[in-house]
């Protein structure tokens, strides 16, 4: 039903007559016989079809080379730099990627040997702390021998352990083998500026091997701007030196885009009865503003997918032309769309004679201007022209035509969005506030290759009170849709900001926010079949978390439950169901305990909302003395004691058959308090604080903690879960 916003894979899907262009590009690459490395640049703006052309080019190269001698067949590989957020990792992973490609079984032995040497070459960059400049090879080898790991023995056999020596050997191997190595790097303009610069430095100074052809695709202006700070002269001048074969993608003409749009619209509206389609009204809508939304094929695809989703379900209830127009506003100007939806009285119906007075109309114009000015997809006047046709009230304010109440019957009969009786139907299928659109979810998941970007998206959702819903929806993607290389960044982000989300109480049958996070982590981590991979990901995520502590504590506690480690009632899962090995779990416990101690020393632990849960785990994991020392230090002051007592607050909801709304009660389990302090020493201090003048200065949570503690101690409040 839907057409994905994906590039075409073959020339048989080409509807823009670009196959011949792609074939010519493929032929140009195949005809390059020199041994020197060459860079081919495919220039095009966002949505111009660069990836589709690359796919058709590679298809032509594959078909042309199919009957060639295997020894002469080019080696083609795609490298995706946006999968690696760390700059040092990008360099290492590039050479490791190339090493793997060259070691495929069907390649000649000297090619495989080049691949093996490439893997060793990659290890020189393990300790890289900065992007190497052109010709700067010597400095980056410092300390390399200490971080080579599994390649230590191979490195020891090198004559000089020297990067230039290894590079010379690689050059010799690659110059003698008969294959052209075609490396494709697409969407370079999606990287940040420093990563863009690194890609070009990599190609220029580290990866310009013999018999290597680079096919790079990017927006020339974006990349030139990114290169500008590093180069003398302009970024464009640097590109001219770097790219020996620059190729601009032929522009898609406005008429081609329009032709595709109208042909797909014809398919959607083919079942609309002729008497339901007002050709004059359609012409006015299309020419006034609708046509200006579509600048490339991606715009058409996004729009048509949204329209297909709901058109068949609603076409018999509303005016199809209005629905086509409001869907375009929804896709390209969502802020305006929601403003229209939430301000029915401003957009539907007509003005009374009283409302047409000049002073009233000027105030109305100010209101409309405020809503219209928040959208920038089209020029302001174009937006107004489109809205004037859809909503006669706008024409009243900005134009010179006036509509009386007699028009209302016609609008209702025709299902127009301007009818107050029909208006709401147009938005019946819209995303409610607090809900997430598929587009929003997709955009957030696309940032999963960067833990920092993903974390910031999570914090934005938290601010918009959508985080619990997103975590629920995230489970729809954990099994296969999230790329494996994005799993660690996503888990790292969740571990870093998980404590900042609200608890999300959902009753006995639901999950709180922490449990939602744990479910997502469990599902993602079990995508990896080996214990070592899971342990490495969790260890790195905990190490890199700065803003959260309880999320890491909770994760390790869950793993303890799997192993049946501390609770005699817990039965250890079979090994095949365990997430970690026992020694892995012990190491994670120590790591989290060390992190708890850091928080305890710098004061953050005492202010943590989940202080008591953290203390119980810290104590359980062998740090009883440290817990006692921390608590003793915390309760030395009255303020610290009140914070400590308030941390034991628990909320209980109760409801009888006569209650419409549940009652909320607070209690403190004194048995839990006694696990950390002596009640006979704490109770007199709390009572003194309660009766002191300073009590009135405490915030509401502290007051609640003091009162609940004393009421429980005095047996005014009973334990809701006795026994």
XYZ file of C-alpha atoms in Angstrom:
723
model
C 0.000 0.000 0.000
C 2.734 2.439 0.942
C 5.804 3.479 -0.949
C 8.772 3.654 1.433
C 10.954 6.738 1.403
C 13.825 4.638 0.140
C 16.078 4.891 -2.909
C 15.365 2.616 -5.829
C 17.630 -0.430 -6.090
C 17.512 -1.131 -9.833
C 17.104 0.685 -13.135
C 13.868 -1.234 -13.712
C 12.333 1.033 -11.042
C 13.649 4.212 -12.669
C 10.806 6.617 -13.434
C 12.922 9.722 -13.939
C 15.006 8.529 -16.899
C 18.237 8.510 -14.925
C 19.341 4.977 -15.730
C 21.398 6.120 -18.717
C 23.168 8.696 -16.556
C 23.972 6.010 -13.959
C 25.239 3.646 -16.668
C 27.528 6.343 -18.043
C 28.913 6.904 -14.560
C 29.474 3.172 -14.174
C 31.271 3.007 -17.525
C 33.526 5.918 -16.573
C 34.551 4.101 -13.386
C 35.150 0.813 -15.211
C 37.292 2.477 -17.862
C 39.668 3.991 -15.328
C 42.771 1.787 -15.633
C 45.414 3.867 -13.858
C 46.831 2.506 -10.598
C 46.685 5.847 -8.758
C 43.772 6.304 -6.381
C 40.995 8.507 -7.758
C 38.016 10.220 -6.129
C 34.672 10.505 -7.957
C 32.274 13.012 -6.430
C 28.526 12.732 -7.031
C 27.026 16.088 -6.080
C 23.359 16.607 -5.287
C 21.100 18.237 -2.716
C 18.979 16.433 -0.141
C 16.302 14.342 -1.854
C 17.854 14.679 -5.315
C 18.278 10.915 -5.740
C 22.013 10.413 -5.112
C 21.579 7.001 -3.506
C 19.272 5.793 -6.274
C 21.870 6.766 -8.876
C 24.607 5.002 -6.893
C 22.496 1.840 -6.749
C 21.894 1.892 -10.509
C 25.590 2.645 -11.121
C 26.693 -0.327 -9.027
C 24.076 -2.489 -10.719
C 25.590 -1.593 -14.102
C 29.123 -2.308 -12.853
C 27.978 -5.689 -11.510
C 26.170 -6.664 -14.731
C 29.029 -5.489 -16.953
C 31.599 -7.360 -14.855
C 29.505 -10.511 -14.534
C 31.134 -12.279 -17.432
C 34.573 -10.853 -16.793
C 37.516 -12.876 -15.593
C 37.161 -13.271 -11.828
C 40.694 -11.973 -11.380
C 39.790 -8.717 -13.128
C 36.388 -8.204 -11.539
C 36.231 -5.011 -9.431
C 35.781 -5.284 -5.682
C 32.876 -3.072 -4.632
C 32.111 -2.140 -1.024
C 29.982 0.427 0.771
C 31.263 2.102 3.934
C 28.728 3.817 6.213
C 30.625 6.334 8.373
C 27.513 7.538 10.223
C 27.417 4.181 12.032
C 30.419 5.294 14.090
C 29.931 8.330 16.309
C 33.464 8.388 17.705
C 36.014 9.973 15.363
C 38.836 7.631 16.340
C 36.526 4.683 15.820
C 35.663 5.917 12.335
C 39.273 5.598 11.120
C 39.791 2.195 12.717
C 36.471 0.838 11.480
C 37.130 1.991 7.926
C 40.320 -0.024 7.654
C 38.807 -2.980 9.484
C 35.876 -2.882 7.094
C 38.217 -2.852 4.104
C 40.252 -5.655 5.678
C 37.161 -7.855 5.956
C 36.079 -7.143 2.382
C 39.475 -8.012 0.917
C 39.681 -11.331 2.764
C 36.648 -12.940 1.118
C 37.336 -16.545 0.080
C 36.923 -16.059 -3.687
C 39.616 -13.404 -3.977
C 43.209 -14.044 -5.012
C 45.769 -14.802 -2.311
C 47.592 -11.504 -2.699
C 44.269 -9.674 -2.217
C 43.592 -11.655 0.957
C 47.078 -10.897 2.167
C 46.426 -7.208 1.559
C 43.273 -7.616 3.639
C 45.195 -9.191 6.491
C 47.788 -6.446 6.374
C 44.981 -3.877 6.288
C 43.692 -5.270 9.585
C 47.119 -4.767 11.136
C 47.310 -1.303 9.583
C 44.045 -0.439 11.364
C 45.603 -1.084 14.755
C 47.995 1.842 14.355
C 45.021 4.141 14.863
C 43.685 2.616 18.086
C 45.179 5.320 20.351
C 44.329 8.139 17.951
C 43.404 11.260 19.878
C 42.987 13.686 17.002
C 42.367 13.750 13.251
C 45.675 13.363 11.407
C 46.471 16.052 8.891
C 47.895 15.419 5.471
C 51.222 13.646 5.780
C 51.063 13.437 9.583
C 51.605 9.714 10.026
C 54.408 9.458 12.594
C 52.694 11.058 15.603
C 49.656 8.789 15.538
C 51.712 5.634 16.150
C 52.669 6.718 19.676
C 51.619 4.068 22.180
C 50.229 1.868 19.444
C 52.019 -1.276 20.597
C 50.249 -1.075 23.983
C 46.780 -1.139 22.436
C 47.138 -3.564 19.562
C 45.467 -6.408 21.445
C 45.017 -9.531 19.348
C 47.417 -8.285 16.684
C 50.407 -8.062 19.056
C 52.165 -11.109 17.630
C 51.715 -9.930 14.053
C 52.932 -6.473 14.959
C 56.008 -7.932 16.646
C 56.997 -9.482 13.343
C 57.127 -6.129 11.620
C 60.594 -4.945 10.757
C 60.178 -1.484 12.212
C 56.687 -1.226 13.730
C 56.390 1.852 11.587
C 53.225 3.173 9.981
C 55.016 4.302 6.831
C 56.616 0.883 6.462
C 53.265 -0.840 6.777
C 51.698 1.587 4.351
C 54.478 1.009 1.814
C 53.965 -2.734 2.061
C 50.231 -2.279 1.556
C 50.805 -0.044 -1.456
C 53.055 -2.665 -3.000
C 50.535 -5.460 -2.424
C 47.600 -3.450 -3.751
C 49.466 -2.162 -6.796
C 50.317 -5.732 -7.892
C 46.816 -7.211 -7.545
C 44.543 -6.873 -10.636
C 41.278 -5.735 -9.013
C 39.961 -2.201 -8.852
C 38.659 -1.561 -5.327
C 35.587 0.674 -5.520
C 34.695 2.217 -2.138
C 31.283 3.896 -1.983
C 30.601 6.424 0.792
C 27.105 7.907 0.589
C 25.373 10.687 2.551
C 28.600 12.291 3.763
C 26.596 15.473 4.319
C 24.702 13.697 7.119
C 27.847 13.696 9.270
C 28.843 16.518 11.577
C 31.534 18.950 10.428
C 34.471 17.299 12.169
C 33.483 13.880 10.817
C 33.173 15.292 7.300
C 36.676 16.698 7.565
C 37.956 13.407 8.855
C 36.462 11.469 5.943
C 38.339 13.636 3.457
C 41.567 13.526 5.434
C 41.185 9.762 5.607
C 40.794 9.482 1.851
C 43.544 11.982 1.087
C 46.268 10.967 3.500
C 45.588 7.508 4.890
C 43.504 5.576 2.395
C 44.727 6.680 -1.027
C 45.946 3.202 -1.911
C 46.790 2.056 -5.450
C 43.927 0.632 -7.531
C 41.398 2.318 -5.254
C 38.449 4.308 -6.582
C 36.311 6.315 -4.165
C 32.732 7.125 -5.150
C 31.485 9.825 -2.760
C 27.956 11.238 -2.697
C 27.091 14.474 -0.901
C 25.675 17.959 -1.061
C 28.628 19.992 -2.307
C 27.686 23.182 -0.460
C 27.207 21.428 2.897
C 30.566 19.658 2.650
C 32.408 22.740 1.398
C 31.121 24.696 4.387
C 32.302 21.930 6.749
C 35.773 21.897 5.166
C 36.180 25.674 5.259
C 37.724 26.033 8.772
C 40.483 23.524 8.029
C 41.619 24.811 4.665
C 43.409 27.808 3.251
C 41.106 29.369 0.725
C 37.549 28.083 0.333
C 36.093 24.653 0.985
C 35.076 24.489 -2.670
C 38.699 24.977 -3.729
C 39.730 22.116 -1.449
C 37.035 19.912 -2.982
C 38.370 20.701 -6.438
C 41.762 19.350 -5.359
C 40.289 16.319 -3.630
C 37.737 15.211 -6.236
C 39.321 14.344 -9.567
C 36.007 13.476 -11.230
C 33.241 15.869 -10.066
C 29.756 15.009 -11.348
C 26.593 16.989 -10.692
C 23.350 15.034 -10.627
C 20.960 16.273 -13.329
C 18.268 18.358 -11.709
C 14.788 16.889 -11.484
C 12.585 19.368 -13.261
C 9.530 20.791 -11.551
C 7.411 19.284 -14.305
C 8.759 15.780 -13.582
C 7.980 16.146 -9.883
C 4.526 17.479 -10.712
C 3.898 14.664 -13.178
C 4.729 12.048 -10.542
C 2.560 13.780 -7.926
C -0.478 14.046 -10.175
C -0.167 10.488 -11.464
C -0.143 9.138 -7.904
C -2.994 11.415 -6.859
C -5.006 10.116 -9.841
C -4.510 6.573 -8.546
C -5.725 7.546 -5.076
C -8.847 9.444 -6.183
C -9.847 7.097 -9.020
C -12.901 5.869 -7.090
C -14.171 9.331 -6.138
C -17.488 9.971 -7.941
C -17.369 12.725 -10.528
C -20.033 14.753 -8.760
C -17.861 14.795 -5.633
C -14.930 16.328 -7.470
C -15.254 20.052 -8.171
C -12.659 20.715 -10.866
C -12.771 24.477 -10.375
C -12.285 24.159 -6.638
C -9.422 21.698 -7.229
C -7.732 24.089 -9.630
C -7.979 26.920 -7.114
C -6.549 24.772 -4.290
C -3.723 23.359 -6.400
C -2.648 26.579 -8.097
C -2.988 28.810 -5.023
C -0.570 26.896 -2.837
C -0.713 23.090 -2.888
C 1.698 22.646 -5.794
C 4.415 24.658 -4.062
C 4.935 22.037 -1.346
C 6.612 19.595 -3.749
C 10.216 20.242 -4.717
C 11.596 16.714 -5.089
C 10.541 13.082 -5.265
C 11.005 12.612 -1.527
C 8.394 15.299 -0.869
C 5.968 13.442 -3.121
C 6.662 10.100 -1.434
C 6.196 11.471 2.100
C 2.951 13.132 1.161
C 1.429 10.271 -0.813
C 2.191 7.809 2.001
C 0.374 10.012 4.511
C -2.572 10.507 2.178
C -2.892 6.789 1.412
C -3.004 5.967 5.091
C -6.293 7.711 5.748
C -7.935 8.698 2.458
C -9.876 5.469 1.835
C -11.229 5.454 5.374
C -12.537 8.997 5.292
C -13.140 9.938 1.637
C -16.910 9.308 1.823
C -17.347 11.562 4.836
C -15.404 14.670 3.804
C -14.617 16.733 0.753
C -11.712 14.891 -0.932
C -10.086 18.091 -2.201
C -10.058 19.651 1.262
C -8.651 16.429 2.686
C -5.858 16.410 0.101
C -5.029 20.001 1.066
C -5.172 19.570 4.851
C -2.997 16.446 4.577
C -0.349 18.502 2.767
C -0.455 21.029 5.622
C -0.154 18.168 8.122
C 2.928 16.721 6.380
C 4.790 19.925 5.551
C 3.532 22.419 8.151
C 2.573 20.349 11.218
C 2.570 23.356 13.569
C -0.039 25.080 11.445
C -1.992 21.833 11.118
C -2.320 21.467 14.891
C -3.166 25.156 15.218
C -6.032 24.692 12.777
C -7.195 21.528 14.543
C -7.127 23.174 17.974
C -8.841 26.418 16.903
C -12.052 25.277 15.256
C -13.866 28.559 15.860
C -11.157 30.524 14.048
C -11.317 28.428 10.892
C -14.817 27.005 10.456
C -18.117 28.826 9.903
C -18.630 32.483 9.031
C -18.346 35.823 10.778
C -21.463 37.632 11.905
C -22.120 41.175 10.801
C -20.921 42.386 14.217
C -17.656 40.471 13.854
C -16.966 42.179 10.541
C -16.379 45.530 12.199
C -12.949 46.932 11.417
C -11.569 46.772 14.977
C -12.704 43.153 15.375
C -11.208 42.153 12.027
C -7.856 43.723 12.940
C -7.724 41.720 16.164
C -8.628 38.582 14.243
C -5.875 39.282 11.752
C -3.359 39.448 14.608
C -4.511 36.028 15.805
C -4.210 34.514 12.340
C -0.802 36.110 11.783
C 0.491 34.523 14.963
C -0.528 31.047 13.780
C 0.558 31.490 10.172
C 3.951 32.978 11.035
C 5.055 29.813 12.840
C 5.258 27.979 9.493
C 8.055 28.556 6.995
C 7.602 25.759 4.450
C 6.057 28.263 2.020
C 6.107 32.047 1.702
C 3.620 33.709 4.015
C 1.455 35.071 1.187
C 1.242 31.619 -0.416
C 0.031 30.114 2.867
C -2.596 32.837 3.205
C -3.800 32.323 -0.378
C -4.273 28.589 0.228
C -6.059 29.127 3.546
C -8.360 31.772 2.055
C -9.744 29.192 -0.379
C -10.088 26.434 2.223
C -11.508 28.651 4.983
C -13.808 31.520 3.950
C -13.292 33.135 7.370
C -9.689 33.818 6.297
C -10.975 35.430 3.108
C -13.163 37.659 5.281
C -10.118 38.897 7.194
C -7.466 39.116 4.456
C -9.612 39.529 1.338
C -12.696 41.387 0.222
C -15.257 38.615 -0.174
C -17.827 38.010 2.539
C -19.752 34.836 3.183
C -23.114 34.739 4.949
C -24.740 31.951 6.935
C -26.539 30.730 3.801
C -23.266 29.199 2.593
C -23.134 26.860 5.591
C -25.660 24.396 4.190
C -23.632 24.031 0.962
C -20.402 23.447 2.841
C -22.031 20.826 5.040
C -23.516 19.083 1.993
C -20.152 19.062 0.195
C -18.245 17.902 3.287
C -16.103 21.035 3.315
C -13.615 21.589 6.128
C -15.099 25.080 6.571
C -18.339 23.538 7.870
C -18.458 23.434 11.692
C -20.434 20.184 11.435
C -17.774 18.462 9.326
C -14.594 20.140 10.597
C -13.818 17.617 13.360
C -14.107 14.666 10.975
C -11.005 15.846 9.114
C -8.958 15.383 12.263
C -10.469 12.133 13.481
C -7.377 10.255 12.293
C -4.795 12.803 13.439
C -2.252 12.035 16.125
C -3.579 13.165 19.519
C -1.464 15.392 21.670
C 0.794 13.267 23.837
C 0.932 10.570 21.170
C 3.814 9.986 18.756
C 3.580 9.972 15.004
C 5.351 7.317 13.002
C 7.485 10.031 11.444
C 8.591 11.278 14.848
C 9.510 7.764 15.979
C 11.444 7.140 12.769
C 13.347 10.410 13.148
C 14.339 9.566 16.719
C 15.405 6.029 15.809
C 17.527 7.441 12.978
C 19.666 9.081 15.695
C 20.368 5.708 17.284
C 23.928 5.672 15.969
C 24.832 8.439 18.425
C 24.236 7.974 22.153
C 24.380 11.727 22.790
C 21.846 12.590 20.056
C 19.535 9.778 21.111
C 19.741 10.878 24.743
C 18.825 14.461 23.822
C 15.809 13.169 21.880
C 14.737 11.171 24.935
C 15.020 14.259 27.111
C 12.921 16.238 24.628
C 10.239 13.535 24.735
C 10.400 13.616 28.517
C 9.830 17.368 28.503
C 6.844 16.852 26.179
C 5.496 14.124 28.503
C 5.796 11.504 25.754
C 8.651 9.414 27.117
C 6.553 6.586 28.588
C 4.661 6.214 25.315
C 7.903 6.228 23.340
C 9.417 3.508 25.516
C 6.289 1.423 24.902
C 6.493 2.013 21.156
C 10.239 1.374 21.154
C 9.553 -2.267 21.933
C 7.975 -2.579 18.489
C 11.426 -2.040 16.952
C 13.768 -3.932 19.270
C 13.527 -7.349 17.634
C 14.895 -6.495 14.209
C 14.297 -2.932 13.036
C 17.059 -1.318 15.077
C 20.460 -2.011 13.434
C 22.853 -3.991 15.624
C 25.431 -1.222 15.463
C 22.890 1.169 17.045
C 22.105 -1.072 20.016
C 25.025 0.014 22.194
C 24.451 3.782 21.651
C 20.739 3.380 22.455
C 21.396 1.365 25.624
C 24.077 3.886 26.623
C 21.588 6.743 26.191
C 18.927 4.957 28.252
C 21.467 4.223 30.993
C 22.598 7.854 30.990
C 19.230 9.624 31.290
C 16.862 6.946 32.619
C 16.784 8.432 36.137
C 15.526 11.757 34.769
C 12.180 10.334 33.655
C 9.051 10.298 35.861
C 8.203 7.035 37.609
C 5.115 6.575 35.476
C 2.852 4.796 37.949
C 0.507 2.527 36.017
C -1.060 0.355 38.700
C -0.693 -3.335 39.315
C -1.094 -4.392 35.681
C 1.291 -1.906 34.088
C 4.988 -1.071 34.065
C 6.726 1.884 35.638
C 9.304 3.799 33.620
C 12.308 1.906 34.984
C 10.724 -1.411 34.064
C 10.005 -0.111 30.574
C 13.692 0.769 30.226
C 14.743 -2.645 31.512
C 12.451 -4.390 29.014
C 13.923 -2.423 26.126
C 17.496 -3.128 27.264
C 16.721 -6.839 27.710
C 15.219 -7.134 24.235
C 18.070 -5.253 22.586
C 20.886 -6.972 24.460
C 19.526 -10.409 23.589
C 19.905 -9.607 19.905
C 23.514 -10.652 20.541
C 23.874 -14.409 21.114
C 27.206 -14.273 22.962
C 27.701 -13.376 26.635
C 30.834 -11.361 25.861
C 28.996 -8.968 23.544
C 26.244 -8.352 26.065
C 28.696 -7.815 28.900
C 30.768 -5.389 26.850
C 27.717 -3.316 25.925
C 26.390 -3.131 29.490
C 29.820 -2.377 30.928
C 30.413 0.445 28.453
C 26.917 1.851 28.984
C 27.335 1.931 32.766
C 30.821 3.411 32.463
C 29.603 6.179 30.169
C 26.475 7.102 32.152
C 26.915 10.447 33.879
C 23.435 11.707 34.695
C 21.822 8.556 36.093
C 22.641 6.000 38.761
C 19.482 4.081 39.658
C 19.042 2.807 36.092
C 22.401 1.033 36.301
C 21.577 -0.266 39.802
C 18.228 -1.538 38.549
C 19.822 -3.286 35.571
C 22.363 -5.139 37.728
C 19.614 -6.046 40.213
C 17.608 -7.579 37.360
C 20.638 -9.623 36.348
C 20.999 -10.800 39.965
C 17.399 -12.001 39.870
C 18.138 -13.993 36.720
C 20.997 -15.709 38.540
C 18.968 -16.194 41.763
C 21.940 -14.643 43.485
C 20.619 -13.015 46.665
C 16.954 -13.906 47.132
C 16.421 -17.502 48.156
C 12.992 -17.388 46.512
C 14.530 -16.580 43.122
C 15.413 -19.583 41.019
C 18.335 -19.187 38.647
C 17.336 -19.253 34.984
C 18.838 -21.922 32.715
C 22.147 -20.787 31.253
C 20.689 -20.310 27.767
C 18.258 -17.745 29.198
C 20.818 -15.843 31.243
C 22.030 -12.492 29.976
C 25.475 -12.632 31.570
C 27.916 -15.091 33.039
C 28.441 -15.060 36.796
C 31.896 -13.449 36.596
C 30.512 -10.764 34.271
C 27.793 -9.977 36.791
C 30.309 -9.725 39.626
C 32.338 -7.228 37.605
C 29.246 -5.127 36.858
C 28.318 -5.100 40.559
C 31.764 -3.746 41.408
C 31.519 -1.164 38.634
C 28.149 0.097 39.886
C 29.344 0.094 43.514
C 32.276 2.267 42.506
C 29.871 4.619 40.746
C 27.597 4.762 43.808
C 30.598 5.696 45.935
C 31.458 8.547 43.553
C 27.887 9.876 43.859
C 28.045 9.476 47.638
C 31.265 11.486 47.867
C 30.150 14.355 45.634
C 26.751 14.776 47.324
C 24.488 13.619 44.501
C 23.468 10.354 46.168
C 21.893 12.072 49.184
C 19.572 14.012 46.848
C 18.621 11.060 44.646
C 14.887 10.281 44.406
C 15.625 6.551 44.703
C 18.163 6.816 47.521
C 16.844 3.898 49.585
C 16.683 1.436 46.693
C 20.289 2.335 45.829
C 21.423 1.926 49.440
C 19.836 -1.526 49.684
C 21.680 -2.689 46.572
C 24.936 -1.109 47.702
C 24.602 -2.894 51.017
C 23.623 -6.187 49.401
C 26.614 -6.126 47.073
C 29.111 -6.198 49.922
C 29.498 -2.534 50.876
C 27.722 -2.567 54.249
C 30.433 -0.502 55.974
C 30.330 2.153 53.262
C 26.535 2.360 53.520
C 26.677 2.799 57.279
C 29.340 5.479 56.937
C 27.302 7.310 54.297
C 24.072 7.225 56.320
C 25.871 8.334 59.484
C 27.343 11.290 57.635
C 24.055 12.183 55.942
C 21.942 12.301 59.123
C 24.436 14.351 61.125
C 22.516 17.484 60.146
C 18.780 18.005 60.645
C 18.362 18.783 56.965
C 20.099 15.558 55.974
C 18.044 13.551 58.461
C 14.788 14.919 57.048
C 15.910 14.112 53.504
C 16.804 10.602 54.630
C 13.442 9.984 56.315
C 11.491 11.465 53.401
C 13.246 8.998 51.084
C 11.211 6.193 52.696
C 7.874 7.681 51.626
C 5.605 5.244 49.794
C 2.371 6.073 47.999
C -0.661 3.769 48.074
C -3.909 4.152 46.162
C -7.143 2.830 47.624
C -10.647 2.856 46.201
C -14.017 1.550 47.346
C -17.089 0.814 45.239
C -18.515 4.202 46.157
C -15.398 6.118 45.090
C -15.124 7.538 41.583
C -11.473 8.435 42.081
C -8.819 6.513 44.015
C -7.596 7.960 47.313
C -3.870 8.465 47.755
C -2.270 7.659 51.094
C 1.343 7.936 52.190
C 3.159 5.685 54.609
C 6.674 4.877 55.805
C 7.671 1.324 56.650
C 9.570 1.709 59.907
C 11.094 -1.760 59.502
C 12.938 -0.429 56.473
C 14.115 2.631 58.367
C 15.497 0.352 61.098
C 17.641 -1.386 58.493
C 19.803 1.747 58.455
C 19.341 3.702 61.705
C 18.179 3.258 65.325
C 14.600 4.506 65.647
C 15.085 5.447 69.282
C 17.767 7.925 68.227
C 16.021 9.255 65.130
C 12.452 9.666 66.461
C 13.250 12.347 69.122
C 15.162 14.410 66.564
C 12.337 14.227 64.024
C 9.785 15.206 66.699
C 11.961 18.144 67.786
C 12.277 19.312 64.164
C 8.492 19.038 63.749
C 7.934 21.317 66.725
C 10.668 23.795 65.785
C 10.202 27.141 63.965
C 12.370 25.807 61.107
C 9.664 23.268 60.200
C 7.641 25.866 58.285
C 10.593 26.546 56.011
C 10.765 22.968 54.669
C 9.345 22.085 51.258
C 6.217 19.955 50.938
C 8.018 16.633 50.481
C 10.086 17.117 53.636
C 7.009 18.111 55.629
C 5.181 15.058 54.319
C 8.119 12.844 55.283
C 8.249 14.234 58.846
C 4.485 13.997 59.409
C 4.173 10.512 57.897
C 7.107 9.228 59.945
C 5.610 10.540 63.200
C 2.067 9.368 62.342
C 3.404 5.894 61.614
C 5.510 5.859 64.763
C 2.488 7.001 66.808
C 0.366 4.355 65.030
C -1.951 6.971 63.565
C -1.139 5.567 60.127
C -1.206 1.816 59.709
C 0.945 -0.221 57.365
C -1.221 -0.923 54.271
C 0.643 -4.200 53.768
C 0.926 -5.699 57.272
C 2.831 -8.910 57.859
